[in-house]
PDB file of C-alpha atoms in Angstrom:
ATOM      1  CA  MET A   1     198.068-100.886-146.523  1.00  0.00           C
ATOM      2  CA  ALA A   2     201.750-100.405-147.553  1.00  0.00           C
ATOM      3  CA  ARG A   3     202.551-100.270-143.676  1.00  0.00           C
ATOM      4  CA  SER A   4     200.524-103.477-143.141  1.00  0.00           C
ATOM      5  CA  MET A   5     202.508-105.195-145.795  1.00  0.00           C
ATOM      6  CA  VAL A   6     206.012-104.098-144.521  1.00  0.00           C
ATOM      7  CA  GLY A   7     205.114-105.245-141.295  1.00  0.00           C
ATOM      8  CA  GLY A   8     203.867-108.291-142.386  1.00  0.00           C
ATOM      9  CA  LEU A   9     206.624-109.219-144.575  1.00  0.00           C
ATOM     10  CA  LEU A  10     209.184-108.473-141.691  1.00  0.00           C
ATOM     11  CA  ALA A  11     207.360-110.539-139.010  1.00  0.00           C
ATOM     12  CA  ASN A  12     207.424-113.645-141.575  1.00  0.00           C
ATOM     13  CA  GLY A  13     211.181-113.737-142.109  1.00  0.00           C
ATOM     14  CA  TYR A  14     211.718-111.331-144.850  1.00  0.00           C
ATOM     15  CA  GLY A  15     214.861-109.372-144.363  1.00  0.00           C
ATOM     16  CA  PRO A  16     214.886-105.852-144.026  1.00  0.00           C
ATOM     17  CA  ASP A  17     217.662-105.537-146.577  1.00  0.00           C
ATOM     18  CA  ARG A  18     215.293-106.899-149.028  1.00  0.00           C
ATOM     19  CA  ILE A  19     212.446-104.247-148.579  1.00  0.00           C
ATOM     20  CA  ARG A  20     212.573-100.445-149.887  1.00  0.00           C
ATOM     21  CA  VAL A  21     210.054 -97.915-149.367  1.00  0.00           C
ATOM     22  CA  SER A  22     209.453 -94.462-150.950  1.00  0.00           C
ATOM     23  CA  ASP A  23     207.249 -91.873-149.548  1.00  0.00           C
ATOM     24  CA  PRO A  24     206.897 -88.056-150.430  1.00  0.00           C
ATOM     25  CA  ASP A  25     205.764 -87.414-147.086  1.00  0.00           C
ATOM     26  CA  ALA A  26     208.677 -86.733-144.496  1.00  0.00           C
ATOM     27  CA  GLN A  27     206.687 -87.406-141.468  1.00  0.00           C
ATOM     28  CA  GLN A  28     205.420 -90.868-143.042  1.00  0.00           C
ATOM     29  CA  ARG A  29     209.165 -91.530-143.887  1.00  0.00           C
ATOM     30  CA  GLU A  30     210.150 -90.854-140.367  1.00  0.00           C
ATOM     31  CA  ALA A  31     207.461 -93.130-138.931  1.00  0.00           C
ATOM     32  CA  LEU A  32     208.388 -95.858-141.082  1.00  0.00           C
ATOM     33  CA  SER A  33     211.959 -95.382-140.283  1.00  0.00           C
ATOM     34  CA  ARG A  34     211.167 -95.585-136.635  1.00  0.00           C
ATOM     35  CA  ASN A  35     209.034 -98.510-136.798  1.00  0.00           C
ATOM     36  CA  PHE A  36     210.614-100.785-139.407  1.00  0.00           C
ATOM     37  CA  PRO A  37     214.357-101.295-139.959  1.00  0.00           C
ATOM     38  CA  VAL A  38     213.944-101.070-143.875  1.00  0.00           C
ATOM     39  CA  THR A  39     215.485 -98.613-146.349  1.00  0.00           C
ATOM     40  CA  VAL A  40     213.133 -95.411-146.594  1.00  0.00           C
ATOM     41  CA  THR A  41     213.423 -92.811-149.426  1.00  0.00           C
ATOM     42  CA  GLU A  42     211.691 -89.977-150.892  1.00  0.00           C
ATOM     43  CA  ASP A  43     212.704 -90.892-154.410  1.00  0.00           C
ATOM     44  CA  ASN A  44     210.859 -93.552-156.459  1.00  0.00           C
ATOM     45  CA  LEU A  45     213.894 -94.114-158.838  1.00  0.00           C
ATOM     46  CA  THR A  46     215.951 -95.011-155.960  1.00  0.00           C
ATOM     47  CA  CYS A  47     213.276 -97.544-154.517  1.00  0.00           C
ATOM     48  CA  ILE A  48     212.646 -99.255-157.742  1.00  0.00           C
ATOM     49  CA  ASP A  49     216.368 -99.470-158.989  1.00  0.00           C
ATOM     50  CA  ALA A  50     217.518-103.089-159.434  1.00  0.00           C
ATOM     51  CA  ALA A  51     213.936-104.371-157.748  1.00  0.00           C
ATOM     52  CA  ASP A  52     212.838-107.790-158.934  1.00  0.00           C
ATOM     53  CA  VAL A  53     209.324-106.681-157.655  1.00  0.00           C
ATOM     54  CA  ILE A  54     207.721-103.325-157.466  1.00  0.00           C
ATOM     55  CA  ILE A  55     204.496-102.711-155.421  1.00  0.00           C
ATOM     56  CA  THR A  56     202.617 -99.600-156.199  1.00  0.00           C
ATOM     57  CA  ALA A  57     200.765 -99.195-152.864  1.00  0.00           C
ATOM     58  CA  ILE A  58     199.551 -95.915-153.464  1.00  0.00           C
ATOM     59  CA  LYS A  59     196.106 -94.085-153.549  1.00  0.00           C
ATOM     60  CA  PRO A  60     194.201 -95.032-156.699  1.00  0.00           C
ATOM     61  CA  GLN A  61     193.800 -91.073-157.503  1.00  0.00           C
ATOM     62  CA  ASN A  62     197.905 -90.900-157.912  1.00  0.00           C
ATOM     63  CA  MET A  63     198.584 -94.070-159.900  1.00  0.00           C
ATOM     64  CA  LYS A  64     198.546 -92.458-163.295  1.00  0.00           C
ATOM     65  CA  GLN A  65     201.179 -89.525-162.103  1.00  0.00           C
ATOM     66  CA  VAL A  66     203.409 -92.131-160.394  1.00  0.00           C
ATOM     67  CA  LEU A  67     203.349 -94.535-163.295  1.00  0.00           C
ATOM     68  CA  ILE A  68     204.067 -91.990-165.866  1.00  0.00           C
ATOM     69  CA  SER A  69     207.059 -90.572-164.072  1.00  0.00           C
ATOM     70  CA  LEU A  70     208.481 -94.201-163.746  1.00  0.00           C
ATOM     71  CA  HIS A  71     207.759 -95.475-167.157  1.00  0.00           C
ATOM     72  CA  HIS A  72     211.139 -94.742-168.663  1.00  0.00           C
ATOM     73  CA  TYR A  73     212.842 -96.613-165.789  1.00  0.00           C
ATOM     74  CA  LEU A  74     210.830 -99.769-165.722  1.00  0.00           C
ATOM     75  CA  LYS A  75     212.531-103.049-166.892  1.00  0.00           C
ATOM     76  CA  PRO A  76     209.792-105.249-168.389  1.00  0.00           C
ATOM     77  CA  SER A  77     212.375-108.130-168.947  1.00  0.00           C
ATOM     78  CA  SER A  78     213.362-108.425-165.108  1.00  0.00           C
ATOM     79  CA  GLN A  79     210.695-106.667-163.275  1.00  0.00           C
ATOM     80  CA  LEU A  80     207.218-107.569-161.762  1.00  0.00           C
ATOM     81  CA  LEU A  81     204.795-104.763-161.009  1.00  0.00           C
ATOM     82  CA  ILE A  82     202.202-105.391-158.405  1.00  0.00           C
ATOM     83  CA  SER A  83     199.196-103.075-157.892  1.00  0.00           C
ATOM     84  CA  ILE A  84     197.075-102.959-154.835  1.00  0.00           C
ATOM     85  CA  ALA A  85     195.189 -99.988-155.986  1.00  0.00           C
ATOM     86  CA  ALA A  86     191.439-100.447-155.827  1.00  0.00           C
ATOM     87  CA  GLY A  87     189.334-100.050-159.005  1.00  0.00           C
ATOM     88  CA  ILE A  88     192.451 -99.265-161.346  1.00  0.00           C
ATOM     89  CA  ARG A  89     192.077-101.678-164.266  1.00  0.00           C
ATOM     90  CA  THR A  90     195.131-103.720-165.798  1.00  0.00           C
ATOM     91  CA  ARG A  91     194.685-102.106-169.332  1.00  0.00           C
ATOM     92  CA  ASP A  92     194.928 -98.238-167.710  1.00  0.00           C
ATOM     93  CA  ILE A  93     197.962 -99.346-165.637  1.00  0.00           C
ATOM     94  CA  MET A  94     199.704-100.805-168.602  1.00  0.00           C
ATOM     95  CA  ARG A  95     198.901 -97.802-170.597  1.00  0.00           C
ATOM     96  CA  TRP A  96     200.150 -95.424-168.058  1.00  0.00           C
ATOM     97  CA  ALA A  97     203.487 -97.615-167.600  1.00  0.00           C
ATOM     98  CA  ASP A  98     203.731 -97.606-171.416  1.00  0.00           C
ATOM     99  CA  CYS A  99     205.508-100.900-171.520  1.00  0.00           C
ATOM    100  CA  ASP A 100     204.752-104.627-171.477  1.00  0.00           C
ATOM    101  CA  ILE A 101     205.719-105.009-167.647  1.00  0.00           C
ATOM    102  CA  PRO A 102     204.347-108.187-166.280  1.00  0.00           C
ATOM    103  CA  LEU A 103     201.500-107.096-163.985  1.00  0.00           C
ATOM    104  CA  ILE A 104     199.605-108.522-161.155  1.00  0.00           C
ATOM    105  CA  ARG A 105     196.684-106.748-159.398  1.00  0.00           C
ATOM    106  CA  VAL A 106     196.310-107.615-155.834  1.00  0.00           C
ATOM    107  CA  MET A 107     193.327-106.807-153.434  1.00  0.00           C
ATOM    108  CA  PRO A 108     194.683-107.263-149.663  1.00  0.00           C
ATOM    109  CA  ASN A 109     193.402-105.923-146.692  1.00  0.00           C
ATOM    110  CA  THR A 110     194.790-104.372-143.356  1.00  0.00           C
ATOM    111  CA  PRO A 111     195.005-107.557-141.258  1.00  0.00           C
ATOM    112  CA  ALA A 112     198.243-108.381-143.218  1.00  0.00           C
ATOM    113  CA  LEU A 113     200.007-106.420-140.489  1.00  0.00           C
ATOM    114  CA  ILE A 114     199.522-109.127-138.172  1.00  0.00           C
ATOM    115  CA  GLY A 115     199.762-111.928-140.679  1.00  0.00           C
ATOM    116  CA  TYR A 116     195.928-112.449-141.056  1.00  0.00           C
ATOM    117  CA  GLY A 117     195.499-110.796-144.338  1.00  0.00           C
ATOM    118  CA  ALA A 118     193.121-111.824-147.040  1.00  0.00           C
ATOM    119  CA  SER A 119     194.364-111.181-150.479  1.00  0.00           C
ATOM    120  CA  VAL A 120     193.097-111.879-154.068  1.00  0.00           C
ATOM    121  CA  LEU A 121     195.374-111.970-156.943  1.00  0.00           C
ATOM    122  CA  PHE A 122     194.669-111.537-160.732  1.00  0.00           C
ATOM    123  CA  ALA A 123     197.485-111.852-163.318  1.00  0.00           C
ATOM    124  CA  GLY A 124     198.021-110.008-166.577  1.00  0.00           C
ATOM    125  CA  GLN A 125     198.874-111.687-169.799  1.00  0.00           C
ATOM    126  CA  ASN A 126     202.664-111.046-169.754  1.00  0.00           C
ATOM    127  CA  VAL A 127     203.221-112.623-166.161  1.00  0.00           C
ATOM    128  CA  ARG A 128     205.492-115.855-166.092  1.00  0.00           C
ATOM    129  CA  LEU A 129     204.726-118.689-163.750  1.00  0.00           C
ATOM    130  CA  SER A 130     207.890-117.883-161.800  1.00  0.00           C
ATOM    131  CA  GLN A 131     206.519-114.420-161.229  1.00  0.00           C
ATOM    132  CA  LYS A 132     203.171-115.646-160.116  1.00  0.00           C
ATOM    133  CA  ASN A 133     204.871-117.764-157.406  1.00  0.00           C
ATOM    134  CA  MET A 134     207.011-114.803-156.507  1.00  0.00           C
ATOM    135  CA  ALA A 135     203.690-112.609-155.815  1.00  0.00           C
ATOM    136  CA  GLN A 136     202.147-115.555-154.334  1.00  0.00           C
ATOM    137  CA  ASN A 137     205.038-115.985-151.767  1.00  0.00           C
ATOM    138  CA  ILE A 138     205.056-112.289-150.867  1.00  0.00           C
ATOM    139  CA  MET A 139     201.076-112.145-150.214  1.00  0.00           C
ATOM    140  CA  GLN A 140     201.268-115.504-148.379  1.00  0.00           C
ATOM    141  CA  ALA A 141     203.777-113.939-146.087  1.00  0.00           C
ATOM    142  CA  VAL A 142     200.809-111.830-144.773  1.00  0.00           C
ATOM    143  CA  GLY A 143     197.851-113.892-144.780  1.00  0.00           C
ATOM    144  CA  GLU A 144     195.825-116.174-147.025  1.00  0.00           C
ATOM    145  CA  ILE A 145     195.693-115.953-150.816  1.00  0.00           C
ATOM    146  CA  ALA A 146     193.233-116.753-153.786  1.00  0.00           C
ATOM    147  CA  TRP A 147     193.708-116.272-157.596  1.00  0.00           C
ATOM    148  CA  VAL A 148     190.775-115.054-159.801  1.00  0.00           C
ATOM    149  CA  GLU A 149     190.848-115.547-163.621  1.00  0.00           C
ATOM    150  CA  ASN A 150     188.438-112.734-164.191  1.00  0.00           C
ATOM    151  CA  GLU A 151     189.691-109.428-163.435  1.00  0.00           C
ATOM    152  CA  ASP A 152     186.245-107.890-162.839  1.00  0.00           C
ATOM    153  CA  LEU A 153     185.807-110.188-159.870  1.00  0.00           C
ATOM    154  CA  LEU A 154     188.367-107.917-157.981  1.00  0.00           C
ATOM    155  CA  ASP A 155     185.507-105.340-157.800  1.00  0.00           C
ATOM    156  CA  ALA A 156     183.307-107.793-155.397  1.00  0.00           C
ATOM    157  CA  VAL A 157     186.739-108.815-153.684  1.00  0.00           C
ATOM    158  CA  THR A 158     187.209-105.115-152.877  1.00  0.00           C
ATOM    159  CA  GLY A 159     183.722-104.732-151.558  1.00  0.00           C
ATOM    160  CA  ILE A 160     183.934-107.950-149.211  1.00  0.00           C
ATOM    161  CA  SER A 161     187.417-108.431-147.993  1.00  0.00           C
ATOM    162  CA  GLY A 162     189.159-105.054-148.910  1.00  0.00           C
ATOM    163  CA  SER A 163     186.730-102.895-147.136  1.00  0.00           C
ATOM    164  CA  GLY A 164     185.507-105.596-144.915  1.00  0.00           C
ATOM    165  CA  PRO A 165     187.755-105.083-141.820  1.00  0.00           C
ATOM    166  CA  ALA A 166     186.110-101.752-141.487  1.00  0.00           C
ATOM    167  CA  TYR A 167     182.543-103.412-141.257  1.00  0.00           C
ATOM    168  CA  PHE A 168     183.709-105.522-138.475  1.00  0.00           C
ATOM    169  CA  PHE A 169     185.485-102.837-136.875  1.00  0.00           C
ATOM    170  CA  ARG A 170     182.339-100.785-136.760  1.00  0.00           C
ATOM    171  CA  ILE A 171     180.205-103.673-135.324  1.00  0.00           C
ATOM    172  CA  ILE A 172     182.889-103.945-132.702  1.00  0.00           C
ATOM    173  CA  GLU A 173     182.549-100.220-131.946  1.00  0.00           C
ATOM    174  CA  ILE A 174     178.843-100.626-131.734  1.00  0.00           C
ATOM    175  CA  MET A 175     178.834-103.533-129.305  1.00  0.00           C
ATOM    176  CA  ILE A 176     181.328-101.980-127.159  1.00  0.00           C
ATOM    177  CA  ASN A 177     179.145 -98.907-126.974  1.00  0.00           C
ATOM    178  CA  ALA A 178     176.128-100.840-125.980  1.00  0.00           C
ATOM    179  CA  ALA A 179     177.770-102.687-123.519  1.00  0.00           C
ATOM    180  CA  GLN A 180     178.708 -99.488-121.745  1.00  0.00           C
ATOM    181  CA  LYS A 181     175.375 -98.027-122.140  1.00  0.00           C
ATOM    182  CA  ASN A 182     174.137-101.131-120.217  1.00  0.00           C
ATOM    183  CA  GLY A 183     176.510-100.647-117.250  1.00  0.00           C
ATOM    184  CA  LEU A 184     179.608-102.441-118.129  1.00  0.00           C
ATOM    185  CA  ASP A 185     182.846-100.860-117.602  1.00  0.00           C
ATOM    186  CA  PRO A 186     185.055 -99.855-120.754  1.00  0.00           C
ATOM    187  CA  GLU A 187     187.766-102.281-120.200  1.00  0.00           C
ATOM    188  CA  LEU A 188     185.175-105.219-119.561  1.00  0.00           C
ATOM    189  CA  SER A 189     183.255-104.071-122.513  1.00  0.00           C
ATOM    190  CA  LYS A 190     186.106-104.188-124.670  1.00  0.00           C
ATOM    191  CA  ASN A 191     187.508-107.424-123.749  1.00  0.00           C
ATOM    192  CA  LEU A 192     184.084-109.349-123.917  1.00  0.00           C
ATOM    193  CA  VAL A 193     183.321-107.817-127.472  1.00  0.00           C
ATOM    194  CA  LEU A 194     186.796-108.812-128.782  1.00  0.00           C
ATOM    195  CA  GLN A 195     187.104-112.189-127.330  1.00  0.00           C
ATOM    196  CA  THR A 196     183.396-112.925-128.528  1.00  0.00           C
ATOM    197  CA  ALA A 197     184.586-111.887-131.918  1.00  0.00           C
ATOM    198  CA  LEU A 198     187.558-113.877-131.932  1.00  0.00           C
ATOM    199  CA  GLY A 199     185.917-116.857-130.622  1.00  0.00           C
ATOM    200  CA  ALA A 200     183.222-116.789-132.888  1.00  0.00           C
ATOM    201  CA  THR A 201     185.550-116.176-135.954  1.00  0.00           C
ATOM    202  CA  GLN A 202     187.688-119.180-135.027  1.00  0.00           C
ATOM    203  CA  LEU A 203     184.628-121.359-134.324  1.00  0.00           C
ATOM    204  CA  ALA A 204     183.257-120.467-137.839  1.00  0.00           C
ATOM    205  CA  LYS A 205     186.616-121.192-139.282  1.00  0.00           C
ATOM    206  CA  ASP A 206     187.243-124.639-137.678  1.00  0.00           C
ATOM    207  CA  SER A 207     183.608-126.124-137.752  1.00  0.00           C
ATOM    208  CA  ASP A 208     182.330-127.916-140.517  1.00  0.00           C
ATOM    209  CA  LEU A 209     178.807-126.260-140.029  1.00  0.00           C
ATOM    210  CA  SER A 210     177.869-123.305-141.819  1.00  0.00           C
ATOM    211  CA  ALA A 211     177.689-119.762-140.440  1.00  0.00           C
ATOM    212  CA  GLY A 212     173.737-120.237-140.502  1.00  0.00           C
ATOM    213  CA  GLU A 213     173.756-123.593-138.746  1.00  0.00           C
ATOM    214  CA  LEU A 214     176.298-122.190-135.934  1.00  0.00           C
ATOM    215  CA  ARG A 215     173.801-119.352-135.442  1.00  0.00           C
ATOM    216  CA  LYS A 216     171.041-121.729-134.976  1.00  0.00           C
ATOM    217  CA  GLN A 217     172.940-123.713-132.467  1.00  0.00           C
ATOM    218  CA  VAL A 218     173.050-120.511-130.333  1.00  0.00           C
ATOM    219  CA  THR A 219     169.401-119.400-130.724  1.00  0.00           C
ATOM    220  CA  SER A 220     167.272-120.922-128.246  1.00  0.00           C
ATOM    221  CA  LYS A 221     163.447-120.570-128.829  1.00  0.00           C
ATOM    222  CA  ARG A 222     162.096-117.573-127.005  1.00  0.00           C
ATOM    223  CA  GLY A 223     165.446-116.975-125.544  1.00  0.00           C
ATOM    224  CA  THR A 224     167.600-113.789-125.385  1.00  0.00           C
ATOM    225  CA  THR A 225     169.496-114.471-128.783  1.00  0.00           C
ATOM    226  CA  GLU A 226     166.364-115.074-130.664  1.00  0.00           C
ATOM    227  CA  ALA A 227     164.973-111.690-129.415  1.00  0.00           C
ATOM    228  CA  ALA A 228     167.974-109.728-130.711  1.00  0.00           C
ATOM    229  CA  LEU A 229     168.357-111.632-134.037  1.00  0.00           C
ATOM    230  CA  ASN A 230     164.451-111.085-134.525  1.00  0.00           C
ATOM    231  CA  PHE A 231     165.037-107.326-134.006  1.00  0.00           C
ATOM    232  CA  MET A 232     167.921-107.458-136.425  1.00  0.00           C
ATOM    233  CA  GLU A 233     165.857-109.291-139.212  1.00  0.00           C
ATOM    234  CA  ASN A 234     162.742-106.882-138.611  1.00  0.00           C
ATOM    235  CA  SER A 235     165.404-103.978-139.283  1.00  0.00           C
ATOM    236  CA  ARG A 236     166.420-105.483-142.351  1.00  0.00           C
ATOM    237  CA  ILE A 237     170.087-106.111-141.417  1.00  0.00           C
ATOM    238  CA  GLU A 238     170.770-108.482-144.377  1.00  0.00           C
ATOM    239  CA  ALA A 239     169.391-105.895-146.834  1.00  0.00           C
ATOM    240  CA  VAL A 240     171.500-103.119-145.166  1.00  0.00           C
ATOM    241  CA  PHE A 241     174.767-105.250-145.295  1.00  0.00           C
ATOM    242  CA  GLU A 242     174.080-106.300-149.039  1.00  0.00           C
ATOM    243  CA  ASP A 243     173.334-102.663-149.953  1.00  0.00           C
ATOM    244  CA  ALA A 244     176.401-101.396-148.309  1.00  0.00           C
ATOM    245  CA  ILE A 245     178.617-103.986-149.975  1.00  0.00           C
ATOM    246  CA  SER A 246     176.977-103.033-153.397  1.00  0.00           C
ATOM    247  CA  ALA A 247     178.012 -99.586-152.572  1.00  0.00           C
ATOM    248  CA  ALA A 248     181.649-100.551-152.027  1.00  0.00           C
ATOM    249  CA  ILE A 249     181.469-102.585-155.095  1.00  0.00           C
ATOM    250  CA  ALA A 250     180.156 -99.831-157.165  1.00  0.00           C
ATOM    251  CA  ARG A 251     182.619 -97.408-156.096  1.00  0.00           C
ATOM    252  CA  SER A 252     185.428 -99.559-157.120  1.00  0.00           C
ATOM    253  CA  ARG A 253     183.913 -99.569-160.590  1.00  0.00           C
ATOM    254  CA  GLU A 254     183.351 -95.939-160.724  1.00  0.00           C
ATOM    255  CA  LEU A 255     187.136 -95.483-159.677  1.00  0.00           C
ATOM    256  CA  ALA A 256     187.907 -97.582-162.731  1.00  0.00           C
ATOM    257  CA  SER A 257     185.716 -95.121-164.851  1.00  0.00           C
ATOM    258  CA  GLU A 258     186.761 -91.945-163.406  1.00  0.00           C
ATOM    259  CA  LEU A 259     190.514 -92.594-163.220  1.00  0.00           C
ATOM    260  CA  GLY A 260     191.034 -94.734-166.036  1.00  0.00           C
ATOM    261  CA  GLU A 261     190.059 -91.908-168.463  1.00  0.00           C
ATOM    262  CA  GLU A 262     192.359 -90.548-170.825  1.00  0.00           C
TER     263      GLU A 262
END
């Protein structure tokens, strides 16, 4: 996700001199330096020194350790902390940071790399309007954004848009495999599926009709589309997706409980 954000920010006009990235892995640092003209370091303190915004783009399991190591060096009066870790609650982040640093939680997704991200933000109590605007400008550079007033809603956001790209990639994968099994060559299979997905998404976005109404327009009685959709419905496709998304939401809540303990 951090890689996606760096690429998206650069592509949308953020100067490389405004971005510093730290990573403990030498191979990751080398890859970042090779692909992006930004400052890369293995030292978190060098990375956050004099920074206006600190983005903790790290695994939820590592958040506590990193924040505890940084809390003596954070500057609540002049810095904004943005967390993109799934599930980790504001109260725990603030406890580990051990200071009243302004905090915004963000749930982004990986299409941020090409400027098509979807990010939802939640602001903690100490966040000033100017800092909300700053976070909004950063996230808008990599896609569309929305704010929520209730932090608990970020679990649902995680299950829908945070994890969502993987659901679509899996559907694309399944359709490409099905095309090949039915005789189409790999290149044609890929191109047909990707263009169909792109076209359907753009049509749904541009149209005033709901997804359900658009689906009905494509579905002729006793036709091929109806045959496929009937099979999906008989296979409980809606329930499968609802249960899968619920599993992702539940895991987000579990992370908060597991990792937020003392």
